[in-house]
XYZ file of C-alpha atoms in Angstrom:
557
model
C 19.196 36.985 -5.091
C 19.060 37.725 -1.332
C 15.809 39.646 -1.823
C 14.065 36.789 -3.633
C 12.079 33.804 -2.442
C 12.577 30.901 -4.847
C 9.637 28.509 -5.150
C 9.902 25.176 -6.927
C 6.482 23.755 -7.742
C 6.169 21.044 -10.397
C 2.843 19.560 -11.479
C 2.498 15.927 -10.439
C 4.859 16.227 -7.465
C 3.246 16.226 -3.974
C 5.658 18.746 -2.447
C 6.946 22.218 -3.240
C 10.010 23.986 -1.858
C 10.265 27.581 -0.646
C 13.791 28.991 -0.294
C 14.960 32.398 0.932
C 17.638 34.038 3.064
C 16.746 35.521 6.454
C 19.290 37.078 8.830
C 22.086 35.683 6.698
C 20.800 32.098 6.960
C 19.390 30.097 4.087
C 15.863 28.878 4.823
C 14.568 25.903 2.866
C 10.992 24.715 3.430
C 9.425 21.549 2.025
C 5.617 21.753 2.094
C 2.599 19.986 0.611
C 1.281 21.551 -2.568
C -2.295 21.157 -1.277
C -1.572 22.817 2.073
C -3.279 26.148 2.792
C -1.067 29.222 2.414
C -1.945 30.449 5.929
C -0.160 27.508 7.551
C 3.066 28.264 5.707
C 2.933 31.971 6.598
C 2.383 31.071 10.259
C 5.366 28.693 10.166
C 7.555 31.413 8.654
C 6.376 33.897 11.297
C 7.143 31.512 14.162
C 10.599 30.713 12.795
C 11.377 34.394 12.305
C 10.251 35.225 15.857
C 12.328 32.429 17.421
C 15.336 33.424 15.359
C 15.044 37.110 16.068
C 14.303 37.945 12.470
C 13.600 41.513 11.433
C 10.151 42.672 12.455
C 10.052 40.577 15.636
C 12.397 40.098 18.565
C 12.346 37.413 21.233
C 12.328 38.672 24.808
C 15.244 37.616 26.997
C 14.938 37.013 30.740
C 17.390 38.660 33.102
C 18.479 35.304 34.535
C 18.950 33.521 31.248
C 20.037 34.356 27.757
C 17.480 31.900 26.367
C 14.344 33.480 24.916
C 11.121 33.226 26.884
C 8.201 31.214 25.529
C 6.561 34.318 24.150
C 8.087 36.526 21.484
C 6.957 39.592 19.670
C 5.031 38.425 16.619
C 6.438 38.858 13.159
C 3.949 39.928 10.531
C 4.227 37.701 7.448
C 2.126 38.390 4.355
C 2.051 37.345 0.725
C 0.859 40.206 -1.480
C -0.120 40.550 -5.127
C -0.474 44.084 -6.499
C -0.492 45.307 -2.909
C -3.378 43.074 -1.849
C -3.016 40.031 0.468
C -3.320 36.621 -1.168
C -6.078 34.528 0.439
C -4.671 32.356 3.204
C -7.163 29.672 2.219
C -5.493 29.251 -1.186
C -3.457 26.087 -1.755
C 0.309 26.479 -1.960
C 0.389 25.298 -5.566
C -1.805 28.231 -6.616
C -0.746 30.834 -4.061
C 2.942 31.215 -4.894
C 3.269 32.937 -8.287
C 5.721 35.201 -10.091
C 5.155 38.882 -9.367
C 4.038 38.378 -5.775
C 5.856 39.799 -2.749
C 6.558 37.999 0.539
C 6.748 40.347 3.537
C 8.553 39.115 6.671
C 8.413 41.987 9.103
C 10.328 44.768 7.405
C 11.892 42.444 4.793
C 10.534 42.229 1.243
C 11.108 39.273 -1.096
C 10.091 39.013 -4.744
C 8.587 35.591 -5.494
C 10.271 33.650 -8.271
C 8.346 30.511 -9.171
C 10.262 27.759 -10.929
C 13.226 29.994 -11.566
C 16.373 28.672 -13.266
C 18.251 26.300 -10.990
C 21.256 24.017 -11.284
C 20.393 20.426 -10.423
C 23.993 19.430 -11.033
C 27.187 21.454 -11.027
C 30.669 19.945 -10.894
C 34.185 20.666 -12.117
C 36.350 17.911 -13.662
C 38.837 16.160 -11.421
C 41.807 16.526 -13.779
C 42.864 19.954 -15.072
C 45.634 20.264 -17.684
C 47.266 23.436 -18.964
C 46.298 24.037 -22.593
C 43.197 21.828 -22.454
C 39.580 23.043 -22.219
C 37.718 22.833 -18.918
C 33.910 22.529 -19.023
C 31.829 22.226 -15.840
C 29.255 19.445 -15.756
C 26.055 21.458 -15.515
C 22.396 20.502 -15.581
C 19.837 23.271 -15.322
C 16.141 23.115 -14.457
C 13.710 25.756 -15.762
C 16.502 27.346 -17.770
C 18.812 26.974 -20.739
C 22.485 26.135 -20.518
C 23.298 28.465 -23.403
C 21.867 31.401 -21.386
C 23.835 30.652 -18.207
C 26.617 33.020 -17.154
C 29.974 31.697 -15.965
C 32.838 33.711 -14.504
C 36.197 32.016 -13.911
C 38.837 32.745 -11.288
C 42.256 31.318 -10.497
C 43.870 31.066 -7.078
C 47.085 33.042 -7.033
C 49.548 33.025 -4.163
C 51.081 36.396 -3.267
C 53.803 37.551 -0.886
C 52.424 38.844 2.404
C 52.564 42.637 3.016
C 55.415 42.073 5.462
C 57.455 40.621 2.613
C 57.831 37.265 4.291
C 58.184 34.802 1.414
C 57.412 31.872 3.678
C 53.992 33.277 4.549
C 51.802 33.480 1.481
C 48.295 34.754 1.059
C 46.078 33.584 -1.770
C 43.432 35.478 -3.646
C 40.990 34.710 -6.421
C 41.882 36.583 -9.593
C 39.387 36.931 -12.471
C 40.504 34.704 -15.346
C 37.738 34.614 -17.943
C 34.094 34.187 -18.853
C 32.018 31.574 -20.667
C 31.225 27.886 -20.403
C 34.720 26.850 -21.525
C 37.974 27.919 -19.914
C 41.459 26.939 -21.120
C 44.121 27.322 -18.403
C 47.595 28.325 -19.565
C 51.020 27.204 -18.425
C 51.036 30.256 -16.132
C 48.145 28.651 -14.226
C 50.040 25.455 -13.373
C 49.752 24.871 -9.635
C 46.676 27.092 -9.297
C 43.185 26.005 -8.375
C 40.216 27.209 -10.400
C 36.883 28.608 -9.316
C 33.807 29.267 -11.419
C 30.707 31.204 -10.393
C 27.801 29.942 -12.498
C 24.468 31.750 -12.666
C 21.540 29.771 -14.100
C 19.442 31.771 -16.545
C 16.462 31.500 -18.823
C 16.505 34.554 -21.018
C 16.224 37.530 -18.655
C 15.365 35.363 -15.614
C 18.184 34.472 -13.224
C 18.481 31.889 -10.480
C 20.729 31.473 -7.466
C 24.413 31.420 -8.484
C 26.503 28.362 -7.733
C 30.185 28.575 -6.780
C 32.448 25.669 -7.735
C 36.059 25.309 -6.621
C 38.334 22.698 -8.150
C 39.697 20.008 -5.874
C 42.805 19.579 -7.997
C 45.265 22.181 -9.227
C 46.149 22.769 -12.855
C 48.849 20.360 -13.992
C 51.245 20.504 -16.915
C 49.800 18.904 -20.055
C 51.649 16.563 -22.411
C 52.564 19.477 -24.658
C 52.232 18.295 -28.246
C 49.290 16.047 -29.194
C 48.661 13.964 -32.314
C 45.692 16.170 -33.221
C 47.587 19.479 -33.190
C 48.767 19.429 -36.817
C 45.358 18.163 -37.972
C 43.685 21.150 -36.342
C 45.579 23.413 -38.761
C 43.081 22.213 -41.403
C 40.005 22.791 -39.214
C 40.609 26.280 -37.863
C 37.200 27.250 -39.201
C 33.911 25.421 -39.503
C 33.002 24.000 -42.889
C 31.477 26.558 -45.263
C 27.693 27.045 -45.434
C 27.428 24.528 -48.259
C 29.605 21.954 -46.520
C 29.262 19.453 -43.709
C 32.227 18.278 -41.645
C 31.865 14.627 -40.613
C 33.873 12.678 -38.020
C 33.952 8.999 -37.066
C 35.941 7.927 -34.003
C 36.222 4.938 -31.674
C 37.194 6.774 -28.476
C 38.149 3.643 -26.425
C 35.665 2.917 -23.665
C 36.927 3.328 -20.125
C 35.362 -0.037 -19.259
C 37.928 -1.632 -21.614
C 40.888 0.674 -20.946
C 40.871 -0.168 -17.229
C 41.104 -3.955 -17.524
C 44.199 -5.839 -16.416
C 44.630 -7.106 -19.977
C 44.654 -3.558 -21.328
C 47.280 -2.431 -18.833
C 49.577 -5.439 -19.158
C 48.950 -7.011 -22.591
C 47.200 -4.633 -25.007
C 48.758 -1.301 -23.997
C 51.726 -2.035 -21.708
C 53.623 0.885 -23.288
C 51.016 3.420 -22.099
C 51.560 4.860 -18.588
C 48.684 3.874 -16.273
C 47.728 7.504 -15.581
C 47.288 8.105 -19.328
C 44.699 5.290 -19.459
C 42.575 6.962 -16.789
C 39.406 8.511 -18.237
C 39.891 11.794 -16.356
C 43.193 12.272 -18.164
C 42.060 10.929 -21.538
C 38.950 13.107 -21.540
C 41.120 16.244 -21.536
C 42.830 15.030 -24.711
C 39.565 13.877 -26.250
C 37.699 17.125 -25.651
C 40.535 19.234 -27.048
C 40.676 17.002 -30.130
C 36.932 16.934 -30.814
C 36.477 20.657 -30.205
C 39.377 21.502 -32.512
C 37.932 19.598 -35.469
C 34.788 21.800 -35.447
C 32.777 18.960 -36.949
C 29.060 19.233 -37.709
C 28.383 15.513 -37.379
C 30.252 13.206 -34.987
C 29.746 9.430 -34.958
C 31.451 7.978 -31.889
C 31.885 4.362 -30.827
C 32.833 2.818 -27.462
C 31.216 5.623 -25.488
C 30.755 4.739 -21.812
C 27.256 5.421 -20.507
C 28.577 7.590 -17.682
C 31.079 9.394 -19.895
C 28.289 10.374 -22.282
C 25.929 11.736 -19.633
C 28.453 13.141 -17.153
C 31.189 14.515 -19.402
C 30.804 14.287 -23.151
C 27.261 15.604 -23.619
C 27.646 18.597 -21.231
C 31.048 19.553 -22.656
C 30.105 19.293 -26.334
C 26.870 21.165 -25.610
C 29.082 24.135 -24.774
C 30.419 23.907 -28.340
C 26.932 23.906 -29.873
C 26.578 20.148 -30.320
C 23.550 18.027 -29.397
C 24.028 14.300 -28.756
C 22.018 11.086 -28.873
C 23.149 7.849 -27.251
C 22.373 4.156 -27.704
C 23.841 1.753 -25.164
C 24.610 -1.852 -26.035
C 22.413 -4.273 -24.150
C 24.181 -6.023 -21.246
C 27.154 -3.665 -21.591
C 28.153 -0.262 -20.278
C 29.179 1.377 -23.535
C 27.552 2.181 -26.836
C 27.208 4.612 -29.727
C 26.835 8.392 -29.702
C 25.902 10.675 -32.581
C 26.412 14.423 -32.090
C 25.253 17.118 -34.480
C 25.700 20.887 -34.653
C 22.438 22.596 -33.749
C 23.115 25.542 -36.057
C 23.564 23.251 -39.076
C 21.323 20.203 -38.637
C 17.894 19.381 -37.254
C 17.215 15.848 -36.028
C 13.988 14.593 -37.602
C 13.819 10.995 -36.346
C 15.785 8.071 -34.860
C 15.609 4.410 -35.837
C 18.173 2.605 -33.650
C 18.140 -1.195 -33.415
C 20.069 -3.981 -31.773
C 21.021 -6.105 -34.771
C 20.335 -9.494 -33.122
C 16.862 -8.380 -31.962
C 15.984 -7.020 -35.390
C 17.177 -10.250 -37.010
C 15.115 -12.408 -34.655
C 11.867 -10.423 -34.655
C 11.565 -8.110 -37.672
C 9.978 -9.734 -40.764
C 12.236 -7.502 -42.828
C 15.078 -9.936 -42.034
C 13.161 -13.218 -42.276
C 15.146 -14.344 -45.327
C 18.475 -13.828 -43.547
C 17.175 -15.593 -40.418
C 16.039 -18.584 -42.495
C 19.403 -18.855 -44.227
C 21.233 -18.483 -40.914
C 19.140 -21.303 -39.419
C 21.065 -23.724 -41.633
C 23.955 -23.376 -39.175
C 22.606 -23.383 -35.568
C 26.047 -22.734 -34.060
C 26.573 -19.556 -36.066
C 22.954 -18.511 -35.555
C 23.259 -18.859 -31.783
C 26.446 -16.770 -31.750
C 24.920 -13.964 -33.839
C 21.707 -13.834 -31.784
C 23.603 -13.531 -28.499
C 25.616 -10.465 -29.559
C 24.566 -6.953 -28.525
C 25.928 -5.173 -31.611
C 23.871 -2.021 -32.163
C 23.087 0.207 -35.131
C 22.319 3.865 -34.543
C 20.284 5.499 -37.337
C 19.402 9.208 -37.467
C 17.574 11.265 -40.081
C 18.460 14.979 -40.337
C 17.649 17.968 -42.464
C 20.148 20.721 -43.225
C 18.855 23.934 -41.673
C 19.908 26.289 -44.464
C 18.699 23.787 -47.095
C 15.673 21.923 -45.627
C 15.193 20.017 -48.871
C 18.497 18.262 -48.210
C 17.735 15.281 -45.983
C 20.485 13.085 -44.571
C 20.321 9.547 -43.188
C 23.277 8.683 -40.937
C 24.241 5.206 -39.756
C 26.689 4.610 -36.906
C 27.785 1.158 -35.741
C 30.521 -0.931 -34.139
C 30.623 -4.484 -35.483
C 31.716 -7.704 -33.738
C 35.373 -7.486 -32.729
C 36.898 -10.989 -33.006
C 39.665 -11.271 -35.658
C 38.146 -14.549 -36.894
C 34.587 -13.229 -36.891
C 34.339 -12.167 -40.538
C 31.296 -14.413 -41.068
C 29.489 -12.857 -38.075
C 30.267 -9.351 -39.319
C 28.921 -10.207 -42.786
C 25.603 -11.285 -41.293
C 25.506 -8.184 -39.102
C 26.231 -5.924 -42.071
C 23.582 -7.651 -44.167
C 20.992 -6.884 -41.464
C 22.279 -3.314 -41.001
C 22.096 -2.455 -44.708
C 18.590 -3.920 -44.977
C 17.437 -1.833 -42.016
C 19.077 1.331 -43.386
C 17.523 0.818 -46.818
C 14.091 0.412 -45.197
C 14.489 3.592 -43.108
C 15.466 5.638 -46.178
C 12.544 4.292 -48.220
C 9.950 4.762 -45.478
C 11.166 7.838 -43.605
C 13.352 9.873 -45.947
C 12.949 8.953 -49.643
C 15.763 10.450 -51.659
C 17.845 11.323 -48.597
C 21.622 11.324 -48.882
C 23.320 8.562 -46.903
C 26.421 8.419 -44.680
C 27.530 5.248 -42.906
C 30.204 5.626 -40.217
C 31.748 3.364 -37.659
C 34.308 0.885 -36.464
C 33.523 -2.056 -38.717
C 36.413 -4.159 -37.379
C 36.982 -5.049 -41.041
C 40.004 -4.431 -43.249
C 39.571 -3.133 -46.827
C 39.836 -6.672 -48.298
C 37.073 -8.007 -46.031
C 33.695 -9.250 -47.114
C 32.046 -6.396 -45.219
C 33.872 -3.755 -47.271
C 33.225 -5.681 -50.484
C 29.497 -5.775 -49.670
C 29.359 -2.032 -48.912
C 31.500 -0.845 -51.818
C 30.760 -3.501 -54.421
C 27.214 -4.481 -53.513
C 27.843 -8.267 -53.610
C 29.750 -10.893 -51.627
C 29.953 -14.331 -53.297
C 29.596 -17.569 -51.375
C 33.270 -18.231 -52.090
C 34.555 -15.295 -50.003
C 36.972 -16.592 -47.333
C 35.179 -14.646 -44.576
C 32.339 -17.167 -44.676
C 34.702 -19.790 -43.223
C 36.715 -17.406 -41.009
C 35.577 -19.115 -37.773
C 36.283 -22.649 -38.992
C 34.119 -25.343 -40.590
C 31.711 -25.631 -37.649
C 30.483 -22.057 -38.196
C 30.849 -21.941 -41.977
C 27.806 -20.745 -43.895
C 28.717 -19.800 -47.476
C 26.027 -17.688 -49.124
C 25.741 -15.033 -51.774
C 24.903 -11.741 -50.091
C 23.677 -8.652 -51.940
C 23.368 -5.126 -50.608
C 19.959 -3.437 -50.935
C 21.773 -0.107 -51.331
C 23.855 1.169 -54.261
C 27.643 0.839 -53.811
C 29.084 3.341 -51.363
C 32.371 5.257 -51.494
C 35.019 5.528 -48.776
C 35.080 9.293 -48.140
C 38.523 9.303 -46.496
C 40.235 7.204 -49.176
C 42.716 4.516 -48.167
C 44.715 5.527 -45.070
C 47.584 3.310 -43.958
C 45.750 2.478 -40.726
C 43.079 3.776 -38.362
C 44.028 1.523 -35.440
C 47.605 1.254 -34.151
C 48.418 -0.874 -31.102
C 51.476 -2.871 -30.120
C 50.371 -6.064 -31.838
C 48.335 -4.768 -34.779
C 47.890 -1.870 -37.135
C 45.374 -1.585 -39.954
C 42.245 0.083 -41.282
C 39.107 -0.775 -39.274
C 37.170 2.519 -39.353
C 35.319 4.134 -42.241
C 33.127 6.997 -43.404
C 31.109 5.681 -46.347
C 28.922 7.951 -48.460
C 26.425 7.733 -51.274
C 28.406 9.177 -54.222
C 25.443 10.257 -56.334
C 24.179 12.640 -53.611
C 27.354 13.634 -51.733
C 30.874 14.605 -52.745
C 34.109 15.068 -50.800
C 35.479 18.596 -50.432
C 38.396 17.882 -48.109
C 39.915 14.989 -46.181
C 41.723 16.068 -43.024
C 45.177 14.422 -43.236
C 45.900 11.615 -40.800
C 48.743 12.094 -38.303
C 52.122 11.043 -39.657
C 53.609 7.682 -38.747
C 56.256 9.485 -36.694
C 53.528 11.247 -34.715
C 51.572 8.040 -34.122
C 54.656 6.131 -32.953
C 56.276 8.963 -30.980
C 55.219 7.118 -27.808
C 55.517 3.671 -29.423
C 51.829 3.065 -30.163
C 48.267 4.125 -29.259
C 46.832 5.115 -26.839
C 49.518 7.323 -25.346
C 50.081 10.409 -23.242
C 49.436 12.423 -26.431
C 46.500 10.449 -27.881
C 43.350 9.296 -26.005
C 42.406 6.183 -28.001
C 43.862 3.205 -29.829
C 41.964 4.426 -32.912
C 42.447 7.564 -35.021
C 39.568 9.867 -35.913
C 38.486 10.071 -39.545
C 37.484 13.625 -40.518
C 36.281 14.952 -43.865
C 34.275 17.812 -45.387
C 31.329 16.794 -47.578
C 28.773 18.673 -49.626
C 25.464 17.811 -51.223
C 25.547 17.434 -54.969
C 23.252 19.848 -56.825
C-alpha cells in the first residue's frame, strides 16, 4: 500500500484525513472537508520540499547543515484520467477513487474510504489447544473478507553454535481469523498480520504481536467428550440450540465468589481472560445454530464474544440489564437463520406501563411489599423472531431470560414468568402467527417449582407453596394461567445444570412447543465424575458454575 493515498471522508463529519507514505515516513493530514483542494496540495508541496522529498531538494549552506529558507519547489498535482482536478474544488468532492496524486516523481493511487481497522487487538491470555481470535473492527469493509496470516516466534541457536546466545525469528504458522496454538508453541509469542478487505479492495495491513506467550492449557475439559456428538453441524433440516449461563465476570470477581461461593477454584481460573479461552473452545465445538446466553458482561460481549463468534459465522444481539453490567445475548448462525425482528423488554417496565399486563399489575397491587420488590428488579426478557433460510415459511420465536435469583423468591419468579409468557404470546400473535416457539434461559427454578408447572402444565393454583416462599408479608396466592399451550423440556430431566460447593440442581431449560418442533438429539451432559474432577464448578476445566444445555431440533412437517 506504499503507492496509495488513503482518504477517509464521511458525510456529516467536518474533517477528512489523507494518509500516505513519503520517504519512508507515514504522513497523516487532517483537513476540513470544505477546504479548497489547492490549499492541501500546497501544504503537501511545502512539506515535501522541507523534508527533501522526491522531486524537490532543499539547498544546504556551506556553513550549516540546516536548509536555507528557500527550497526547490515540489510539483504536486491531483489528476483524473490524466487531467488536473480543479484546485477550487472542495476536498470532499476532489478526492475520489481512480484519481492519482503526483508528488514530484512519486505516484499514488487515491483510495477513498478504503477498508480500515478501527480496532485490532490480540487476547491477553493464550493457551495451547484453545482458539485465538483477534478483536477486530473494520470500517468500510467486511470482517469475513479480511486476510489474516499468523506467525510464531521461535528461538534458534546462533550460527556460532553458542546455546546461550539465541536469535528469534517469526515463522509462518497459519492463516484465517482463528488460530489454535499447539503444545509445541508453548513459550512462543504470536504475531498476526491482518489486512482489511471489502471484496477486491484492500486497506493498510495491521501487525499485532502478543504481549504474552502461549501457556500450557488445562488439558482435558468438561466439554471434550460432549464435542464428540457435535463434530458436524446439524443437518439441513435440523437446528442445534444451546442455552448457557456463562457466569458474568462482574460476579466471578467478587470477594464472596472467591472466598465463599467458589473457594475451591484457583483465583487465576476465575479471571475472565482465562475463562474466555475455555468458553470459546466450548461454544465453537458445539457448532450450534442458536445460542441463548445469560450473565454476559457488556464488555465481554462487545470486546470478546461477538468478534470471536463472528469468526465462526455467528451474529449476536445483546440486551443489558438496567443498572447492571451484564445481560442476555442471543447468537444465530447467519447461514441458517435470518433475524426478522426483536421485541426485548425489561419485565418490571412492561408490567408497570404496558396495558397488556394491567390485570397482573392490579392483582399484584393487593400486596404493596411484593409489588415494590418486583417493580425494582431489572430482570430482562430477550425476544427474537427468525426465519429459517432454507425454509422461509418456517418462522421461529425465541425467548431468552434470566429470572430473579433468590432461593426464596419463587413468588417473584412466578409473577415475572406470568408477564414473560403474556409478552411472548402477544409477540407471536402480532408479529409471527403460527411461528414455532423456543424458550431458553436460567429460570432459577427447579423442576417442582411453580414456574416450571406454569410453563409445562399451563396452570399454577393459588395453593402452590411458591406463593408464600418469601414469608407471609409477601404472600399473594393467586391462580395463574399461561396464555401459551404447555411446553416441553427439550433436554429431558438432567441431574443438575448448576453445580457449586453448596448446591446442585436443575435451574436451566430449553422449552419448546411440541406441536411444531421435535427433538432429534440431546447432547449428553458431562458425567458426575467429570463435573466433580476439580470438586465443583467453575474450575480450571470449566468456565462457569452452570452447564450448557445443547440439543438438535427440527420443525414438524
